[in-house]
Short mmCIF file of C-alpha atoms and ligand atoms in Angstrom, two decimals:
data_model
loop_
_atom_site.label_atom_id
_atom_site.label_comp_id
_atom_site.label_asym_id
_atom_site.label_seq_id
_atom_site.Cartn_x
_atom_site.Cartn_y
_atom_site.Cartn_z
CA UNK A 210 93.87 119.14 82.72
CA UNK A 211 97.34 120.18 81.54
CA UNK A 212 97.05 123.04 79.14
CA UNK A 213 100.34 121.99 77.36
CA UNK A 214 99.30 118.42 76.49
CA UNK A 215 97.99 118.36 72.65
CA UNK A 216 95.95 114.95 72.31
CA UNK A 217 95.63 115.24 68.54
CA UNK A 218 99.32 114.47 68.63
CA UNK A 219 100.10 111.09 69.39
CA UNK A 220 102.87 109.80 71.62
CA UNK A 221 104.28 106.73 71.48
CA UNK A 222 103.63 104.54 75.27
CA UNK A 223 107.45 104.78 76.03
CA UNK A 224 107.27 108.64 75.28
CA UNK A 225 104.08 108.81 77.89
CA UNK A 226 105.70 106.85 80.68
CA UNK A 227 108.04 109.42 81.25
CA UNK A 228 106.18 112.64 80.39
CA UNK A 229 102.30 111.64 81.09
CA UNK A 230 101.21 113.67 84.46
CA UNK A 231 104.47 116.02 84.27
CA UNK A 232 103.44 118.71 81.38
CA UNK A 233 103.60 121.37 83.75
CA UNK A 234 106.42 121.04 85.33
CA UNK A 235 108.70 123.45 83.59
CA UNK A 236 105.96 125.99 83.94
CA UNK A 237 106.63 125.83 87.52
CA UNK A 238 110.14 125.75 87.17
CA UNK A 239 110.79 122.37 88.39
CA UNK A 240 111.86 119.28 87.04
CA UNK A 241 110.87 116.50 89.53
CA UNK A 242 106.82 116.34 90.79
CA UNK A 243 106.31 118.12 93.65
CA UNK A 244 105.19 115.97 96.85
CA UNK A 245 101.84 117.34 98.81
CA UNK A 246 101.50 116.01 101.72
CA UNK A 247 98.70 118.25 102.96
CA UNK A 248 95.54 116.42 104.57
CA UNK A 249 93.35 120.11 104.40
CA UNK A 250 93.88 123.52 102.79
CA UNK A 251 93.19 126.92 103.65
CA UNK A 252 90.63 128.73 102.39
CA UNK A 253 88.90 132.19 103.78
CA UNK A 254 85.46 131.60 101.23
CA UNK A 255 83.37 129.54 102.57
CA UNK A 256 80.60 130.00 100.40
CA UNK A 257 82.95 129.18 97.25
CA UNK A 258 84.43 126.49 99.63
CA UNK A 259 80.69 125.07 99.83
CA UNK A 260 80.20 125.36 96.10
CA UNK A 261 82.73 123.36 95.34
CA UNK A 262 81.87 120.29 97.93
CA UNK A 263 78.05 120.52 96.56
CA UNK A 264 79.71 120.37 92.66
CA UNK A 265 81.63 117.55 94.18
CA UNK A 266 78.99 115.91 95.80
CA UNK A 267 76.72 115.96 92.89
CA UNK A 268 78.73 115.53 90.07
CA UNK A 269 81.85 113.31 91.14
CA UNK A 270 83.79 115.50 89.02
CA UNK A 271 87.73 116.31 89.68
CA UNK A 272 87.48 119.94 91.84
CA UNK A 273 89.30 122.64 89.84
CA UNK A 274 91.86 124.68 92.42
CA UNK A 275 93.28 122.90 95.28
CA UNK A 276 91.64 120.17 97.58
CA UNK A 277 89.48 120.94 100.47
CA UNK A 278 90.72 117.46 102.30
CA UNK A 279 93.23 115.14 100.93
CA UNK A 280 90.21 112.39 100.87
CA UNK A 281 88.68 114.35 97.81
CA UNK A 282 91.99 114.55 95.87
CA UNK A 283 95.30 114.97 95.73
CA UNK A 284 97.77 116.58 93.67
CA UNK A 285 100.45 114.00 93.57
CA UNK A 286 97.76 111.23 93.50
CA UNK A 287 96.41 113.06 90.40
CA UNK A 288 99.66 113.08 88.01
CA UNK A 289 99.89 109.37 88.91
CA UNK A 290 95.73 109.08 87.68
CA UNK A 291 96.40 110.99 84.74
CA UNK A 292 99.40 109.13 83.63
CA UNK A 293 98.08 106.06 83.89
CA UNK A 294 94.88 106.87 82.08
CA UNK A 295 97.11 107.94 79.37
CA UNK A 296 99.18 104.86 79.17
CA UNK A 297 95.64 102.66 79.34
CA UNK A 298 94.36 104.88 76.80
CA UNK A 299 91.10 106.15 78.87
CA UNK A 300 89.43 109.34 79.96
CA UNK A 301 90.36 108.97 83.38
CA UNK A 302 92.00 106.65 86.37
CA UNK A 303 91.08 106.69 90.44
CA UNK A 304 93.68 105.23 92.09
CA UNK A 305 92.85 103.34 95.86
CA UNK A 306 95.04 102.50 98.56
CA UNK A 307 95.61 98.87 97.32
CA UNK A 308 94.24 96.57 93.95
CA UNK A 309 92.02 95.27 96.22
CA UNK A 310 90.21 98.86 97.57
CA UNK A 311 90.49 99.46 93.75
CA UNK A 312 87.94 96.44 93.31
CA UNK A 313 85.78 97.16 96.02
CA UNK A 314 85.17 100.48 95.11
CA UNK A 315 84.50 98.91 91.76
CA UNK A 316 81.95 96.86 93.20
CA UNK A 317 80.56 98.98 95.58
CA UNK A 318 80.08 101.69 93.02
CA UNK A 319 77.98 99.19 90.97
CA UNK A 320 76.00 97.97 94.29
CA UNK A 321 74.80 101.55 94.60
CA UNK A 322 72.68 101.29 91.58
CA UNK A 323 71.20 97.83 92.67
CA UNK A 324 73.50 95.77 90.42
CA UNK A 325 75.38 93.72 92.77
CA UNK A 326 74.95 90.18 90.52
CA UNK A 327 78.75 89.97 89.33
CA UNK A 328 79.46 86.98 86.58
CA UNK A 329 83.16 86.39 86.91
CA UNK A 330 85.87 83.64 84.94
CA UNK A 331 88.11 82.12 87.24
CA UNK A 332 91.03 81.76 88.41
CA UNK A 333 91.17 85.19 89.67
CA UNK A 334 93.60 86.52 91.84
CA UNK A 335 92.97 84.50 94.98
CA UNK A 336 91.68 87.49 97.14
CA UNK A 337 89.60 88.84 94.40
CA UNK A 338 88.41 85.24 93.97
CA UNK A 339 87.71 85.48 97.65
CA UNK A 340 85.81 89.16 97.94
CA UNK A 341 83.11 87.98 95.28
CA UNK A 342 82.70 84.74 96.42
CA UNK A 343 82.61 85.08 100.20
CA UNK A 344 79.92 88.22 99.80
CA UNK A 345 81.37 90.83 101.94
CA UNK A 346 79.94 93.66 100.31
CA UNK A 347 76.60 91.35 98.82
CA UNK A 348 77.53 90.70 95.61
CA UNK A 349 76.47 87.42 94.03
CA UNK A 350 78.63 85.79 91.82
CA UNK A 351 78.21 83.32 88.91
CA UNK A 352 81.37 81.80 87.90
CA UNK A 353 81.26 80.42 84.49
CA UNK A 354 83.61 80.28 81.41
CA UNK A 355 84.35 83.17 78.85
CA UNK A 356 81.84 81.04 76.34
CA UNK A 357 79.03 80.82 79.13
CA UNK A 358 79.55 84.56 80.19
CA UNK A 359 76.36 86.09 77.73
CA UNK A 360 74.41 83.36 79.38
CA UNK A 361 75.48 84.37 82.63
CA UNK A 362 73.86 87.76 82.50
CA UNK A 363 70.83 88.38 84.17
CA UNK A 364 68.84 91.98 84.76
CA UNK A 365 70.36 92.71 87.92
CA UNK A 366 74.09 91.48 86.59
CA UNK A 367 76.26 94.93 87.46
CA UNK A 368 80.10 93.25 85.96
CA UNK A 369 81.33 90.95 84.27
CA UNK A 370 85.19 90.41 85.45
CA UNK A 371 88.11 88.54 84.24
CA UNK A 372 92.17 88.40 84.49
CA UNK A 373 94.05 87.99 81.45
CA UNK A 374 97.00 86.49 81.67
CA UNK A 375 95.11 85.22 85.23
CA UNK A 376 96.95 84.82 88.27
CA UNK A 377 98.20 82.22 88.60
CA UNK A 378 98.04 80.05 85.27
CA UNK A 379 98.51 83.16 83.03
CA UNK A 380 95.12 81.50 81.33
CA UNK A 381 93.91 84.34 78.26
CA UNK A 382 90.58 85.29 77.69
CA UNK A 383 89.75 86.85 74.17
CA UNK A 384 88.79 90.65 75.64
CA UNK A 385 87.71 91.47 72.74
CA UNK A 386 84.89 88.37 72.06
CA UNK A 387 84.32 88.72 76.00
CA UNK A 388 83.90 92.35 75.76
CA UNK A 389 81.04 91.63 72.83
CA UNK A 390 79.49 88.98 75.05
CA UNK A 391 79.15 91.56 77.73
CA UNK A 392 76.58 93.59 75.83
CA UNK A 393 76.18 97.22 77.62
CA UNK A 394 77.38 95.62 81.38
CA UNK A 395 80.48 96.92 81.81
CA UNK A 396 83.31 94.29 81.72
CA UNK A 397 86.30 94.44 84.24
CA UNK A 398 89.57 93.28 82.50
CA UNK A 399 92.44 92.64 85.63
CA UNK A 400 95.66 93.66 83.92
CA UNK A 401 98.31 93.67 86.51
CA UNK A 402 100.04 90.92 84.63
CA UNK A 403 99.91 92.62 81.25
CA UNK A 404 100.39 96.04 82.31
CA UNK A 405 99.66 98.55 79.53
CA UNK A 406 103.03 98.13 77.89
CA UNK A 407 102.15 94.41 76.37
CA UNK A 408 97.71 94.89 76.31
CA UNK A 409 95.38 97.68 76.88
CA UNK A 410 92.07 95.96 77.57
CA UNK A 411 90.17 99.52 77.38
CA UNK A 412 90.75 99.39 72.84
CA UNK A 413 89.71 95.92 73.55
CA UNK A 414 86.01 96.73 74.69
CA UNK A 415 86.42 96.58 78.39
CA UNK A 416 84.95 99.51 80.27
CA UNK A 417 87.21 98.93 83.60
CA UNK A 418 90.91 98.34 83.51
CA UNK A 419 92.01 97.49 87.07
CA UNK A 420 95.72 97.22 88.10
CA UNK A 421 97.04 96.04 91.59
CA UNK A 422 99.64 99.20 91.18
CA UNK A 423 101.57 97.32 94.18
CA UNK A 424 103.07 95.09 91.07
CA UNK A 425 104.67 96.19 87.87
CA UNK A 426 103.36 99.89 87.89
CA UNK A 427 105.69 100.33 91.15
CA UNK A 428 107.58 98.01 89.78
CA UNK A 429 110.20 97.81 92.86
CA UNK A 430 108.35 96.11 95.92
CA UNK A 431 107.93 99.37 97.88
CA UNK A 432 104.65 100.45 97.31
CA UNK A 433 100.95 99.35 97.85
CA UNK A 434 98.22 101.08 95.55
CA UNK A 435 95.67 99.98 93.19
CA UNK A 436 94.65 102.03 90.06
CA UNK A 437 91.07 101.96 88.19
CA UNK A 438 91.29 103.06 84.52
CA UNK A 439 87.65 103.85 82.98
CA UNK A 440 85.71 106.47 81.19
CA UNK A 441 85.18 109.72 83.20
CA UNK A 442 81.31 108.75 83.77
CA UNK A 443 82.62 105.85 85.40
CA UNK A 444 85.38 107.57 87.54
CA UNK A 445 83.30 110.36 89.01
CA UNK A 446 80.96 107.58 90.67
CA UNK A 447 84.69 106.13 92.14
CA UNK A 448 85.57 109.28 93.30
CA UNK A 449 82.18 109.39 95.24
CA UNK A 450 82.61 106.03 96.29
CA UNK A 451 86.28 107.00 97.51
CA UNK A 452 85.57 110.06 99.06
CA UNK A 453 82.40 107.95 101.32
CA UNK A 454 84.85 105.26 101.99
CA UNK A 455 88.20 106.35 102.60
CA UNK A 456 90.63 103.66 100.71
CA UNK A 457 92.49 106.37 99.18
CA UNK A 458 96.14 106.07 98.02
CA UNK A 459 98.67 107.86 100.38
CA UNK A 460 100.01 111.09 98.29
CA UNK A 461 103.71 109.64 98.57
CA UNK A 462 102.68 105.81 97.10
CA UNK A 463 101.14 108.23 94.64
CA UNK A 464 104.30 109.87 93.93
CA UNK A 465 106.30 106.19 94.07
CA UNK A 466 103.85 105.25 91.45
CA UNK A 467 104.43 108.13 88.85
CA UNK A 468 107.88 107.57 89.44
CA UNK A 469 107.52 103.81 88.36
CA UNK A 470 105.46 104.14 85.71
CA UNK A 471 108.61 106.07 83.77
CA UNK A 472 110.44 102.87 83.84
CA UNK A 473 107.28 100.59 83.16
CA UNK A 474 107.97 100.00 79.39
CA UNK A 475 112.12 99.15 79.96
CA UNK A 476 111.92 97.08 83.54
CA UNK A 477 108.47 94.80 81.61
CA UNK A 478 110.29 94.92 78.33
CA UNK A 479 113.51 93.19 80.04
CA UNK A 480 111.94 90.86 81.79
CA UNK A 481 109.66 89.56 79.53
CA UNK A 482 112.72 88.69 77.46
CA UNK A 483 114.59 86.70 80.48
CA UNK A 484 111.42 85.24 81.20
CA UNK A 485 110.82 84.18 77.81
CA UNK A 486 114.23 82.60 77.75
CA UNK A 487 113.78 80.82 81.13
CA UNK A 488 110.47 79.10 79.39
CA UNK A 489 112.62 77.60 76.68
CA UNK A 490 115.04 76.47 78.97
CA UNK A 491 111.89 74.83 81.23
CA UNK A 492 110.30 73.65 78.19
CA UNK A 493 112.66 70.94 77.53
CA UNK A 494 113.64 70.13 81.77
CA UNK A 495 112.86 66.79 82.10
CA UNK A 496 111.79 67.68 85.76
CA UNK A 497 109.42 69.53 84.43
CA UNK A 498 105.97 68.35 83.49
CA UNK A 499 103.93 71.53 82.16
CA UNK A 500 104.98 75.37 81.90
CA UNK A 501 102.64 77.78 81.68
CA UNK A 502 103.27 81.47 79.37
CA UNK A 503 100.67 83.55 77.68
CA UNK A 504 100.53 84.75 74.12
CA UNK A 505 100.67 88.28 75.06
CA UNK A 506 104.43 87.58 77.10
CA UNK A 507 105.32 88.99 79.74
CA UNK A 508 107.65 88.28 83.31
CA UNK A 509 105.18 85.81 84.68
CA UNK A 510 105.99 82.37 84.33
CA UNK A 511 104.34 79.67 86.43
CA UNK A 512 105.27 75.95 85.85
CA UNK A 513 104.33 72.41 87.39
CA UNK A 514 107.28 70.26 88.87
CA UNK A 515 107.17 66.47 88.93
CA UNK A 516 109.11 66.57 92.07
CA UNK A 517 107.60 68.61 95.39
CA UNK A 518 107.32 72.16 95.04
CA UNK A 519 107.99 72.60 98.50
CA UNK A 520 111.13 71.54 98.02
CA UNK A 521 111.96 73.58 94.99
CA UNK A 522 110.86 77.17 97.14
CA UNK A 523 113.18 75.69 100.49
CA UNK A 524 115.89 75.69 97.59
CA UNK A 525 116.44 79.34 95.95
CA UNK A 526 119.14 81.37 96.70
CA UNK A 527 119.21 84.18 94.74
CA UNK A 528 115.02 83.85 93.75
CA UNK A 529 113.22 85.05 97.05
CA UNK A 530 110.85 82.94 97.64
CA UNK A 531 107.67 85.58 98.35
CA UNK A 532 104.57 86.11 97.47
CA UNK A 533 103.56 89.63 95.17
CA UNK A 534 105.15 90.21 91.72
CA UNK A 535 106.55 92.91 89.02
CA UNK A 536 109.49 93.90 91.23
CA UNK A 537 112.87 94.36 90.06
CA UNK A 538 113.93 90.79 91.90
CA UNK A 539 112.64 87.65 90.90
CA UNK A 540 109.87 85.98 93.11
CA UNK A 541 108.40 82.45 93.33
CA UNK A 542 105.89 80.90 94.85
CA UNK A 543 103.40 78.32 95.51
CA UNK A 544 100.05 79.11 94.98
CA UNK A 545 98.38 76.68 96.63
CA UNK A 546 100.07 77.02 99.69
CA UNK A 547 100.13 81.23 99.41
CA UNK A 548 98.40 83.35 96.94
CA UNK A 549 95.29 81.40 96.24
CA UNK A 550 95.45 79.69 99.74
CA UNK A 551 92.26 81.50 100.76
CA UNK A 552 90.47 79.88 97.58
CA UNK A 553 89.24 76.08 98.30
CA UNK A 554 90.67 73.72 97.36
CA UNK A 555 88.34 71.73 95.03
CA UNK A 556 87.44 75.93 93.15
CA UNK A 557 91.22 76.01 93.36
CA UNK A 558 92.13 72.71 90.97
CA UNK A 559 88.88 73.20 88.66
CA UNK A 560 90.17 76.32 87.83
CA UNK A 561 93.62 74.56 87.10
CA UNK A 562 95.78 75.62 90.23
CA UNK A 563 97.57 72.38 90.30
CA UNK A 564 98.90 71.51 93.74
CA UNK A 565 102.23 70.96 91.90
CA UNK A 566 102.07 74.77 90.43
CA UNK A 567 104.82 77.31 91.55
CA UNK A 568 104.78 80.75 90.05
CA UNK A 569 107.58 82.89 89.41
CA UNK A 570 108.03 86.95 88.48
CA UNK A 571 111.16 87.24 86.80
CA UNK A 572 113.07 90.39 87.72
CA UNK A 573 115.89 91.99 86.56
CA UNK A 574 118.73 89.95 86.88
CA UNK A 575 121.20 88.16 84.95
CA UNK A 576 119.40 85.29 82.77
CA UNK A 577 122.16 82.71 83.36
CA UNK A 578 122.70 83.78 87.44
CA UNK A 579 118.24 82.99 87.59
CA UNK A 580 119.20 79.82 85.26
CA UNK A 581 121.44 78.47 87.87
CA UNK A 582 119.84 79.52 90.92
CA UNK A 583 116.74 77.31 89.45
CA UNK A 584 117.99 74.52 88.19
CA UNK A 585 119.79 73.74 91.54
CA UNK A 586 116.49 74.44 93.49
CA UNK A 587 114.95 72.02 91.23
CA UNK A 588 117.44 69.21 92.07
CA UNK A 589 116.47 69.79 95.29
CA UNK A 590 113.39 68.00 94.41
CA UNK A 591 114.29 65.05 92.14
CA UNK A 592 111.69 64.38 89.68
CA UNK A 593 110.18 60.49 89.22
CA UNK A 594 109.64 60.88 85.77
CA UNK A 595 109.06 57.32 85.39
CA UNK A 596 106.39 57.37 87.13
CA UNK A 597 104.65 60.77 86.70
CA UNK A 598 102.79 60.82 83.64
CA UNK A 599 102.83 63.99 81.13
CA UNK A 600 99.90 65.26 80.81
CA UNK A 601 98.04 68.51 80.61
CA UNK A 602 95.80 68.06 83.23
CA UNK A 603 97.24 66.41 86.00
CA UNK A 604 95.68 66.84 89.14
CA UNK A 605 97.88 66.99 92.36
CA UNK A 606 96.00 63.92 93.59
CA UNK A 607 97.04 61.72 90.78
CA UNK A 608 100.67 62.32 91.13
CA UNK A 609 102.63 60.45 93.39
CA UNK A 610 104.76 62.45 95.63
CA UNK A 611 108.41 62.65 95.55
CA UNK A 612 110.13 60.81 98.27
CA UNK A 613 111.66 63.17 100.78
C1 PLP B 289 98.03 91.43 93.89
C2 PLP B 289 96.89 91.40 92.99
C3 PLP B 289 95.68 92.03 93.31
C4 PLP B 289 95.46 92.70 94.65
O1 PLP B 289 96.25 93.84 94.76
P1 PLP B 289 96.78 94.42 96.17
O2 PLP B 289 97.52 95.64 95.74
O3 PLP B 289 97.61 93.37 96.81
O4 PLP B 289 95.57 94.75 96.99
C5 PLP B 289 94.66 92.02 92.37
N1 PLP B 289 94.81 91.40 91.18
C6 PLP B 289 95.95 90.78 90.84
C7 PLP B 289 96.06 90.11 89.51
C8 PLP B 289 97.02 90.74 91.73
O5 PLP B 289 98.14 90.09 91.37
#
């Protein structure tokens, strides 16, 4: 696409999240991305203009020139698709008005073939959790474990989708053994937790990299947008699915996005470390009784109280107690009660949302400023360690509840 960008030399990821989507800027003599806002654009040739919507049409394929209508493309959108790509390390990326247009194109692009079996590893975000299971666009799910997922698959099986770290546990799946137990249907690896600067699922074996871009990739709590990453093949039956259903991503979230992506690798890389420090600090709180961290890091942490987690969100100060992630501020909340609210309840604990879960997104602040704010919302709720016992598995229902 850009003629100055030399693939045979590599770039390191910090190197691309500033320069990804922007090589031809100084050609055009400017050094910020320009901002089209245009929803049509002139043209006096029809017939060319009718070449171009058949090649469109037919092939999926990214027009060359300038968009007829802003639901085909969009030149802001597009620096943001190519950067991206770059960072996930595929062909090509379609971004959506949301993550969760991002999925149901996804989904709807696999329907149109016939495939609309889906074989999925919980927990899943709760809304994605929600759009397979509830079967508003038909798709059939089989929920199973990453060691049942080969098993799973049946003729008619169009994904296979997981989260890793999953929302809310920050559980891991192996992409790479999932990806092999996948054979050729296309796996679906949810990395808005990850974000390409700690995992890129794509050198893993997974076809589909999703991101809700609404999290880390805007990184500041100011823009909705969701982001496939895939192989071109893949993308042009997205952009056909976009262009038929309209969840496109407005051409100034577009811009907000490319913006954010330049300060992906510092804003993760920052608070990964705070958040890695608040886990040792949790680790050994007796009021405490399990804390949750992946492998691969990162500025999730979600951990179980003894005491009630009601009390411990009523509590923060300086935390905002919200739901969403991967802003600059720090976040908590209960999942339970919020983000996987819409899952029930009984899908909700076997998948290991504890009633007693709360899960925070570390932001940018001082460590010891989050330290304190923290451990005086979690006096709020004294813990009856006595009583509770310790184990990995608790179930809300076996607890007793904190007097309050
Ligand atoms: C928030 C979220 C989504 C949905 O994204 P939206 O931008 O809110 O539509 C999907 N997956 C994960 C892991 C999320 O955290």
């Amino acid at each position: 696409m850009y003629m100055d960008y030399d693939a045979s030399t590599p770039r390191a990821l910090a190197t691309e999240a500033v320069h990804a989507g922007r090589e031809d800027l100084a050609e055009l003599g400017l050094h910020a991305p320009p901002l089209d806002l245009s929803t049509t654009y002139p043209s006096y040739d029809t017939r060319a203009e009718a070449a171009r919507i058949d090649e469109f049409a037919t092939t999926g394929a990214r027009l060359e020139g300038p968009p007829v209508y802003a639901r085909l493309d969009n030149p802001t959108t597009a620096r943001f698709e190519t950067a991206l790509a770059r960072l996930e390390g595929t062909d090509s990326a379609v971004a959506f008005a949301s993550g969760m247009a991002a999925l149901t194109a996804v989904l709807l692009a696999r329907a149109s073939l016939g495939l609309r079996h889906v074989v999925a590893v919980r927990p899943l975000y709760g809304c994605s959790d929600h759009l397979l299971n509830a079967g508003l666009l038909g798709t059939e799910v089989t929920w199973t474990d990453p060691a049942g997922i080969a098993e799973a698959i049946r003729p008619d099986t169009g994904l296979v989708m997981v989260e890793s770290p999953a929302n809310p546990t920050l559980a891991e799946v192996d992409i790479r053994a999932v990806a092999h137990a996948c054979g050729s249907v296309p796996l679906l690896v949810d990395n808005t937790f990850a974000t390409p600067v700690l995992q890129r699922p794509a050198e893993d074996g997974a076809r589909i990299v999703l991101h809700s871009a609404t999290k880390y990739l805007g990184g500041h709590g100011d823009v909705m947008g969701g982001v496939v990453a895939c192989d071109e093949e893949f993308a042009r039956v997205l952009r056909q699915v976009r262009f038929a259903t309209g969840g496109v991503l407005h051409p100034l979230a577009g811009y907000l996005l490319l913006r954010g992506l330049a300060t992906l690798p510092v804003r993760v890389r920052a608070a990964s470390a705070t958040a890695a420090e608040l886990v040792r600090r949790l680790a050994t709180d007796p009021r405490i009784a399990r804390v949750h961290y992946p492998r691969v890091g990162g500025a999730m942490v979600s951990f179980e109280v003894y005491g009630d987690p009601h009390d411990v969100i009523a509590g923060v100060r300086l935390i905002t107690p919200a739901v969403s992630l991967g802003s600059v501020d720090t976040l908590i909340q209960h999942p339970a009660s919020i983000s996987h609210r819409i899952v029930a309840e009984g899908d909700r604990r076997s998948a290991g949302v504890s009633d007693r879960l709360l899960r925070m997104s570390v932001g940018l602040e001082d460590v010891e400023d989050l330290w304190r704010d923290l451990t005086q919302a979690l006096s709020a709720s004294p813990a009856d360690t006595a009583r509770a016992p310790r184990t990995a598995d608790d179930s809300a229902a076996e607890l007793p509840r904190a007097g309050r």
